[in-house]
Short mmCIF file of C-alpha atoms in Angstrom, two decimals:
data_model
loop_
_atom_site.label_atom_id
_atom_site.label_comp_id
_atom_site.label_asym_id
_atom_site.label_seq_id
_atom_site.Cartn_x
_atom_site.Cartn_y
_atom_site.Cartn_z
CA MET A 1 -50.92 -72.85 -1.08
CA ILE A 2 -50.57 -71.67 2.51
CA THR A 3 -48.56 -68.59 3.46
CA ILE A 4 -47.30 -68.18 7.02
CA THR A 5 -45.85 -64.86 8.16
CA LYS A 6 -44.18 -63.90 11.42
CA ASP A 7 -42.42 -60.79 12.64
CA PHE A 8 -40.01 -60.47 15.57
CA PRO A 9 -37.44 -57.99 16.92
CA ARG A 10 -33.88 -58.03 15.68
CA GLU A 11 -31.74 -58.87 18.69
CA ASN A 12 -27.99 -59.45 19.00
CA LEU A 13 -27.48 -60.32 15.36
CA TYR A 14 -24.17 -60.28 13.56
CA PRO A 15 -23.94 -57.03 11.50
CA ILE A 16 -24.44 -58.91 8.27
CA GLU A 17 -25.02 -55.70 6.30
CA SER A 18 -21.24 -55.15 6.35
CA ALA A 19 -20.91 -58.36 4.34
CA THR A 20 -23.91 -57.73 2.08
CA LYS A 21 -22.59 -54.23 1.35
CA GLY A 22 -25.86 -52.57 2.25
CA LEU A 23 -28.08 -54.93 0.25
CA ALA A 24 -31.09 -56.38 2.07
CA PRO A 25 -30.04 -59.68 3.72
CA VAL A 26 -32.43 -62.52 2.80
CA LEU A 27 -32.01 -65.96 4.34
CA PHE A 28 -33.91 -68.81 2.68
CA ASP A 29 -34.15 -72.57 2.57
CA ILE A 30 -36.17 -74.95 0.43
CA GLU A 31 -37.74 -78.33 1.23
CA THR A 32 -38.11 -80.83 -1.59
CA THR A 33 -39.31 -84.39 -2.14
CA GLY A 34 -35.91 -85.45 -3.45
CA LEU A 35 -32.49 -84.30 -4.58
CA SER A 36 -33.18 -84.24 -8.33
CA ALA A 37 -35.10 -81.24 -9.69
CA LYS A 38 -36.15 -83.42 -12.64
CA ASN A 39 -38.08 -85.88 -10.49
CA ALA A 40 -38.71 -84.06 -7.19
CA THR A 41 -40.93 -81.12 -6.29
CA ILE A 42 -40.53 -78.12 -4.00
CA TYR A 43 -43.19 -78.25 -1.29
CA LEU A 44 -41.94 -75.51 1.05
CA ILE A 45 -39.80 -72.38 0.89
CA GLY A 46 -39.00 -70.38 3.98
CA ALA A 47 -37.29 -67.00 4.05
CA ILE A 48 -36.22 -64.25 6.42
CA LEU A 49 -35.75 -60.61 5.51
CA ILE A 50 -33.48 -58.83 8.00
CA LYS A 51 -34.36 -55.19 8.55
CA ARG A 52 -32.77 -52.53 10.72
CA ASP A 53 -34.78 -53.36 13.84
CA ARG A 54 -37.10 -56.20 12.76
CA VAL A 55 -36.91 -59.62 11.17
CA ASN A 56 -39.69 -60.73 8.79
CA PHE A 57 -40.22 -64.48 8.43
CA VAL A 58 -42.34 -66.05 5.65
CA GLN A 59 -43.12 -69.61 4.58
CA TRP A 60 -44.89 -70.74 1.41
CA PHE A 61 -46.28 -74.26 1.76
CA ALA A 62 -47.72 -76.39 -1.04
CA GLU A 63 -50.70 -78.46 0.10
CA GLY A 64 -50.08 -80.68 -2.89
CA PRO A 65 -47.59 -81.09 -5.77
CA SER A 66 -49.84 -79.03 -8.08
CA GLU A 67 -49.08 -75.92 -6.00
CA GLU A 68 -45.34 -76.06 -6.59
CA ARG A 69 -45.40 -73.23 -9.13
CA SER A 70 -47.43 -71.04 -6.78
CA VAL A 71 -44.80 -71.53 -4.07
CA LEU A 72 -42.02 -70.67 -6.50
CA ASP A 73 -43.80 -67.62 -7.94
CA SER A 74 -44.66 -66.30 -4.48
CA PHE A 75 -41.08 -66.56 -3.24
CA LEU A 76 -39.58 -64.90 -6.31
CA SER A 77 -42.17 -62.11 -6.24
CA TRP A 78 -41.51 -61.50 -2.54
CA LEU A 79 -37.71 -61.14 -2.93
CA PRO A 80 -36.59 -57.50 -2.62
CA ASP A 81 -35.05 -56.05 -5.80
CA LYS A 82 -31.77 -55.21 -4.07
CA SER A 83 -31.03 -58.14 -1.83
CA CYS A 84 -28.20 -60.51 -0.95
CA LEU A 85 -29.10 -64.18 -0.60
CA ILE A 86 -27.87 -66.00 2.50
CA THR A 87 -28.09 -69.78 2.57
CA PHE A 88 -26.52 -72.87 4.02
CA ASN A 89 -25.21 -74.84 1.04
CA GLY A 90 -27.42 -72.80 -1.25
CA ARG A 91 -24.82 -72.75 -4.00
CA GLY A 92 -24.61 -76.51 -3.91
CA PHE A 93 -28.34 -77.29 -3.72
CA ASP A 94 -31.05 -74.64 -3.21
CA ILE A 95 -30.13 -72.17 -5.95
CA PRO A 96 -29.41 -74.75 -8.71
CA PHE A 97 -32.61 -76.62 -7.78
CA LEU A 98 -34.70 -73.45 -7.99
CA CYS A 99 -33.14 -72.49 -11.32
CA LYS A 100 -33.98 -75.87 -12.86
CA LYS A 101 -37.55 -75.54 -11.61
CA CYS A 102 -37.79 -72.04 -13.08
CA LYS A 103 -36.63 -73.37 -16.42
CA GLY A 104 -39.24 -76.11 -16.30
CA PHE A 105 -42.00 -73.57 -15.61
CA ASP A 106 -40.55 -71.09 -18.13
CA ILE A 107 -39.95 -68.54 -15.36
CA PRO A 108 -36.96 -66.17 -15.69
CA CYS A 109 -34.36 -67.11 -13.05
CA TYR A 110 -32.03 -64.38 -11.85
CA LEU A 111 -30.90 -66.05 -8.61
CA PRO A 112 -27.39 -67.01 -9.85
CA GLN A 113 -26.71 -63.36 -10.73
CA MET A 114 -27.68 -62.11 -7.26
CA PRO A 115 -24.98 -61.52 -4.61
CA ASP A 116 -24.98 -64.34 -2.09
CA ILE A 117 -23.29 -65.66 1.04
CA ASP A 118 -23.20 -69.42 1.45
CA LEU A 119 -22.59 -70.06 5.16
CA TYR A 120 -21.56 -73.65 4.44
CA ARG A 121 -18.57 -72.35 2.50
CA ALA A 122 -17.96 -69.18 4.49
CA LEU A 123 -17.74 -71.03 7.83
CA GLY A 124 -15.69 -73.93 6.44
CA PRO A 125 -12.39 -72.81 8.09
CA LEU A 126 -13.99 -73.21 11.54
CA LYS A 127 -14.10 -77.01 11.22
CA ASN A 128 -10.40 -77.38 11.97
CA TYR A 129 -10.26 -74.41 14.34
CA PHE A 130 -12.91 -75.95 16.62
CA ASP A 131 -12.08 -79.57 15.73
CA MET A 132 -15.68 -80.13 14.63
CA PRO A 133 -16.94 -83.60 13.59
CA GLY A 134 -18.57 -82.22 10.43
CA ARG A 135 -19.89 -79.17 8.62
CA ARG A 136 -23.64 -79.75 8.68
CA LEU A 137 -25.81 -76.94 10.04
CA VAL A 138 -26.56 -78.96 13.16
CA ALA A 139 -22.82 -79.09 13.97
CA TYR A 140 -22.65 -75.28 14.04
CA GLU A 141 -25.86 -75.16 16.07
CA GLN A 142 -24.34 -77.48 18.66
CA LEU A 143 -21.13 -75.45 18.68
CA ILE A 144 -22.99 -72.37 19.89
CA GLY A 145 -25.33 -74.27 22.21
CA LEU A 146 -28.54 -74.33 20.17
CA ASN A 147 -30.92 -77.22 20.80
CA ARG A 148 -33.48 -78.08 18.13
CA GLU A 149 -37.08 -78.94 18.87
CA ASP A 150 -37.23 -80.59 15.44
CA THR A 151 -35.68 -84.08 15.37
CA PHE A 152 -35.98 -84.89 11.65
CA ASN A 153 -33.67 -84.38 8.71
CA GLY A 154 -34.79 -83.30 5.26
CA GLY A 155 -34.74 -86.82 3.85
CA GLU A 156 -36.93 -88.22 6.59
CA LEU A 157 -39.51 -85.48 6.03
CA VAL A 158 -40.17 -86.57 2.43
CA ASP A 159 -42.34 -89.42 3.70
CA VAL A 160 -43.96 -87.06 6.22
CA TYR A 161 -44.98 -84.72 3.39
CA ARG A 162 -46.34 -87.57 1.29
CA GLU A 163 -48.37 -88.75 4.27
CA TYR A 164 -49.62 -85.18 4.76
CA VAL A 165 -50.81 -84.95 1.13
CA GLY A 166 -52.60 -88.29 1.47
CA LYS A 167 -54.42 -87.40 4.68
CA ASN A 168 -55.10 -83.70 4.10
CA LYS A 169 -58.56 -84.33 2.69
CA PHE A 170 -59.66 -87.19 4.97
CA ASP A 171 -57.88 -86.74 8.31
CA LYS A 172 -57.47 -83.02 8.96
CA GLU A 173 -56.28 -83.44 12.54
CA THR A 174 -53.40 -85.76 11.60
CA ALA A 175 -52.62 -83.65 8.53
CA GLU A 176 -52.26 -80.53 10.71
CA GLU A 177 -49.84 -82.37 12.99
CA LEU A 178 -47.76 -83.47 10.00
CA LYS A 179 -47.80 -79.96 8.52
CA ALA A 180 -46.58 -78.53 11.82
CA MET A 181 -43.63 -80.94 11.75
CA LEU A 182 -42.73 -79.87 8.21
CA LEU A 183 -42.99 -76.18 8.97
CA LEU A 184 -41.01 -76.49 12.20
CA HIS A 185 -38.06 -78.18 10.48
CA ASN A 186 -37.87 -75.49 7.83
CA GLU A 187 -38.31 -72.67 10.35
CA GLU A 188 -35.53 -73.94 12.59
CA ASP A 189 -33.22 -74.38 9.60
CA ILE A 190 -33.68 -70.70 8.73
CA ARG A 191 -34.01 -69.09 12.15
CA ASP A 192 -30.98 -70.97 13.48
CA MET A 193 -28.94 -69.44 10.67
CA LEU A 194 -29.34 -66.07 12.42
CA PRO A 195 -27.22 -66.95 15.49
CA VAL A 196 -24.98 -69.22 13.40
CA MET A 197 -24.12 -66.13 11.30
CA SER A 198 -22.39 -64.76 14.41
CA LEU A 199 -19.65 -67.31 13.83
CA LEU A 200 -18.59 -65.05 10.95
CA THR A 201 -16.91 -62.97 13.66
CA TYR A 202 -14.21 -65.66 13.76
CA ILE A 203 -13.87 -65.43 9.98
CA ASP A 204 -13.47 -61.66 10.38
CA LEU A 205 -10.69 -62.32 12.87
CA PHE A 206 -8.96 -64.72 10.47
CA GLY A 207 -9.22 -62.25 7.61
CA GLY A 208 -8.15 -59.13 9.51
CA ASN A 209 -11.60 -57.51 9.43
CA TYR A 210 -11.69 -55.93 12.88
CA LYS A 211 -11.91 -52.50 14.51
CA SER A 212 -8.46 -52.30 16.07
CA CYS A 213 -5.46 -54.29 17.22
CA GLU A 214 -3.40 -53.04 20.16
CA VAL A 215 -0.01 -54.46 21.11
CA SER A 216 1.34 -54.89 24.63
CA ALA A 217 4.39 -56.77 25.89
CA SER A 218 4.83 -58.49 29.24
CA SER A 219 6.76 -56.50 31.85
CA GLY A 220 9.58 -59.01 31.85
CA ALA A 221 10.30 -58.76 28.16
CA ALA A 222 13.07 -56.19 28.34
CA ALA A 223 14.72 -57.80 31.36
CA SER A 224 14.79 -61.16 29.59
CA ALA A 225 17.51 -59.91 27.25
CA GLU A 226 20.08 -60.41 30.00
CA ALA A 227 18.47 -63.56 31.36
CA ASP A 228 18.53 -65.75 28.28
CA GLN A 229 20.90 -64.87 25.45
CA ALA A 230 20.47 -68.21 23.71
CA GLY A 231 16.79 -68.90 23.35
CA ASN A 232 13.39 -68.28 24.83
CA ALA A 233 12.50 -65.26 26.90
CA GLU A 234 10.79 -67.31 29.58
CA ASN A 235 7.37 -66.04 30.70
CA SER A 236 7.64 -63.14 28.25
CA PHE A 237 5.16 -62.60 25.51
CA VAL A 238 3.56 -60.01 23.30
CA GLU A 239 -0.23 -59.86 23.51
CA LEU A 240 -2.42 -58.63 20.70
CA THR A 241 -5.79 -57.30 21.86
CA ILE A 242 -8.12 -57.31 18.89
CA THR A 243 -11.48 -55.54 19.07
CA MET A 244 -14.13 -56.95 16.73
CA HIS A 245 -17.18 -55.31 15.16
CA SER A 246 -19.47 -57.77 17.00
CA ASP A 247 -19.35 -60.26 19.85
CA PHE A 248 -18.06 -63.81 19.52
CA VAL A 249 -21.03 -66.14 19.87
CA ALA A 250 -18.98 -68.65 21.86
CA ASP A 251 -16.06 -68.07 24.22
CA SER A 252 -13.06 -70.11 23.16
CA ARG A 253 -9.39 -70.76 23.78
CA HIS A 254 -7.27 -72.38 21.12
CA THR A 255 -3.67 -73.12 20.31
CA LEU A 256 -2.88 -71.56 16.96
CA ALA A 257 0.64 -72.87 16.52
CA THR A 258 3.00 -75.21 18.32
CA LEU A 259 6.62 -74.66 17.33
CA PRO A 260 9.61 -76.75 18.44
CA GLY A 261 11.23 -75.38 21.60
CA ILE A 262 8.91 -72.35 21.77
CA PRO A 263 5.77 -71.87 23.90
CA ALA A 264 2.53 -72.21 21.99
CA ILE A 265 0.83 -69.27 20.29
CA GLU A 266 -2.70 -69.07 21.73
CA THR A 267 -5.88 -67.14 21.14
CA ILE A 268 -8.61 -66.39 23.69
CA ALA A 269 -11.93 -65.04 22.38
CA SER A 270 -14.62 -63.57 24.58
CA GLY A 271 -17.22 -60.86 24.07
CA ASN A 272 -16.02 -58.59 21.28
CA THR A 273 -12.33 -59.14 22.05
CA ALA A 274 -9.76 -61.66 20.92
CA ARG A 275 -6.41 -61.83 22.69
CA ILE A 276 -3.51 -63.54 20.94
CA ARG A 277 -0.51 -64.38 23.11
CA ILE A 278 2.76 -64.80 21.24
CA PRO A 279 6.00 -65.85 22.96
CA ILE A 280 8.97 -63.48 22.80
CA VAL A 281 12.29 -65.07 21.92
CA ASN A 282 15.56 -63.33 22.78
CA GLY A 283 18.81 -64.01 21.00
CA THR A 284 20.93 -63.56 17.89
CA PHE A 285 19.41 -64.55 14.56
CA LYS A 286 20.42 -64.45 10.93
CA HIS A 287 18.75 -62.96 7.90
CA TYR A 288 19.68 -64.98 4.82
CA PHE A 289 19.86 -63.22 1.45
CA PRO A 290 18.11 -65.21 -1.29
CA ASP A 291 20.36 -63.78 -4.02
CA TYR A 292 23.45 -65.22 -2.29
CA LYS A 293 25.55 -65.19 -5.47
CA ASN A 294 25.71 -61.40 -5.19
CA TYR A 295 27.37 -61.55 -1.76
CA TYR A 296 30.74 -62.22 -0.23
CA TYR A 297 31.11 -63.97 3.12
CA LEU A 298 33.64 -62.43 5.55
CA PRO A 299 34.87 -65.27 7.80
CA GLY A 300 36.58 -62.90 10.22
CA GLU A 301 33.35 -61.02 10.90
CA ASP A 302 30.95 -63.93 10.36
CA THR A 303 28.71 -61.91 8.09
CA ALA A 304 28.09 -61.27 4.40
CA ILE A 305 28.25 -58.06 2.39
CA HIS A 306 26.98 -57.20 -1.06
CA LYS A 307 29.56 -57.29 -3.83
CA SER A 308 28.82 -53.70 -4.71
CA ILE A 309 30.46 -52.54 -1.46
CA ALA A 310 33.11 -55.24 -1.12
CA SER A 311 35.92 -53.48 -3.04
CA ALA A 312 37.53 -52.24 0.20
CA VAL A 313 37.88 -55.82 1.52
CA GLU A 314 40.97 -57.68 0.44
CA SER A 315 40.29 -60.76 -1.62
CA GLY A 316 42.01 -62.96 0.97
CA HIS A 317 39.47 -61.95 3.60
CA ARG A 318 36.37 -62.72 1.64
CA LEU A 319 34.74 -65.79 0.10
CA GLN A 320 31.97 -66.27 -2.38
CA ALA A 321 28.87 -66.60 -0.25
CA THR A 322 26.70 -69.70 -0.35
CA LYS A 323 23.10 -70.28 0.69
CA THR A 324 24.29 -70.96 4.24
CA THR A 325 26.79 -68.08 4.56
CA ALA A 326 24.95 -65.21 2.84
CA PHE A 327 23.56 -63.69 6.02
CA THR A 328 23.63 -60.73 8.33
CA LYS A 329 23.05 -61.04 12.08
CA ALA A 330 20.82 -59.17 14.49
CA SER A 331 20.36 -59.49 18.26
CA GLY A 332 17.37 -58.61 20.39
CA LEU A 333 13.75 -59.63 20.89
CA PHE A 334 11.87 -61.55 18.22
CA VAL A 335 8.55 -63.33 17.76
CA PRO A 336 8.16 -66.62 15.88
CA GLN A 337 6.47 -66.72 12.47
CA PRO A 338 4.63 -69.97 11.64
CA ARG A 339 4.50 -68.53 8.10
CA GLU A 340 7.04 -66.10 6.72
CA VAL A 341 4.98 -62.93 6.23
CA ILE A 342 7.09 -60.16 7.79
CA ASN A 343 10.32 -59.42 5.96
CA PRO A 344 13.18 -59.30 6.42
CA SER A 345 12.76 -62.50 8.41
CA PHE A 346 15.40 -64.16 10.59
CA LYS A 347 16.38 -67.73 11.38
CA LYS A 348 18.81 -69.57 13.60
CA ASP A 349 20.06 -71.63 10.67
CA ALA A 350 19.46 -71.56 6.93
CA THR A 351 17.59 -74.88 6.92
CA ASP A 352 15.17 -73.95 9.73
CA LYS A 353 11.50 -73.91 8.80
CA ILE A 354 10.63 -71.46 11.57
CA SER A 355 11.45 -67.83 11.01
CA PHE A 356 11.32 -64.85 13.38
CA ALA A 357 10.31 -61.22 13.08
CA PRO A 358 11.76 -58.38 15.18
CA LEU A 359 9.46 -57.39 18.01
CA SER A 360 9.92 -53.78 16.88
CA ARG A 361 7.84 -54.57 13.77
CA PHE A 362 4.78 -55.18 15.97
CA ALA A 363 3.14 -51.76 16.06
CA SER A 364 -0.58 -51.38 16.78
CA ASP A 365 -2.77 -51.58 13.68
CA SER A 366 0.23 -51.75 11.33
CA ALA A 367 0.10 -53.57 8.01
CA ASP A 368 2.80 -55.97 9.24
CA LEU A 369 0.69 -56.84 12.27
CA LYS A 370 -2.43 -57.51 10.23
CA SER A 371 -0.49 -59.77 7.87
CA TYR A 372 0.93 -61.64 10.85
CA VAL A 373 -2.49 -62.16 12.44
CA LYS A 374 -3.95 -63.47 9.18
CA SER A 375 -1.07 -65.90 8.82
CA LEU A 376 -1.84 -67.50 12.19
CA PHE A 377 -5.15 -68.82 10.92
#
């Protein structure tokens, strides 16, 4: 067995310790001669231990199938006691494969009980956000502008490894070239996960995990109340400035929601800041009471009141409310809600799918605001 070790500075990495809850972050990837642990062998394991200011990189390479157990033992012995595993599709392949191998060698396997972050699953929501063609690691590498030196995939390297084993004793020069190809593929798989982890900043944005969110409205927002009583407050918007814990690895501009008759809701991400621009709509809207059977509708006032306070209204001036008449009205500035998360919500008509929230509910760093931001993604 060959062990390769490297050490390099930690630079511009996503603060992964916030996700590992202080446990040592360990990235790893395995290379095998097939997909079935019953018939295939592990010939290479690569791993990275992220420290405060350094990154330690190790590879354990089997010069032949008989060294598989040595590779497995060395990796498991190297793992820090208190660590969090970070993989790309490790839950689907690497960890189950290792556990089956451990069972075959009668080695205790504790990997499934260890905390882990599977980037394949964690970054899944970005596929639609960036309109990506797929979810393979190379797709995320391309998204952030990484270019691989390695041109092979794992399946193609199975034959390369078999050729290496065959020539290792008789053609050392060719065997070294083949080994370098195998090691390079594994190294790029692991080292590229470091910058790819920075895409978790978008997941933090989606989930409301950020430092602060400040609200500002365009200068024309208040004046628009007189300009357009029926619909949109043209050129008026509320902008959310969200400060993240780390920088976005790629600048981006995306439309988050397109609603009928309303300007699009957009997000612009750059550096450690995301700005979300939400159109302001001015007008009169209705809040519909779901328990409409407990309300009377007053035709003369075009509103509904609860039955508990309706005794002062003559019976001839009130009607049993229905789903479409059990409402109260409010006028002013509102923002559209693609999903109904801020209540009470308002609509133009009872059957509308789009609801609105009063602009006054948008206060910096409020719970309502965080719920709204999460709903956009």
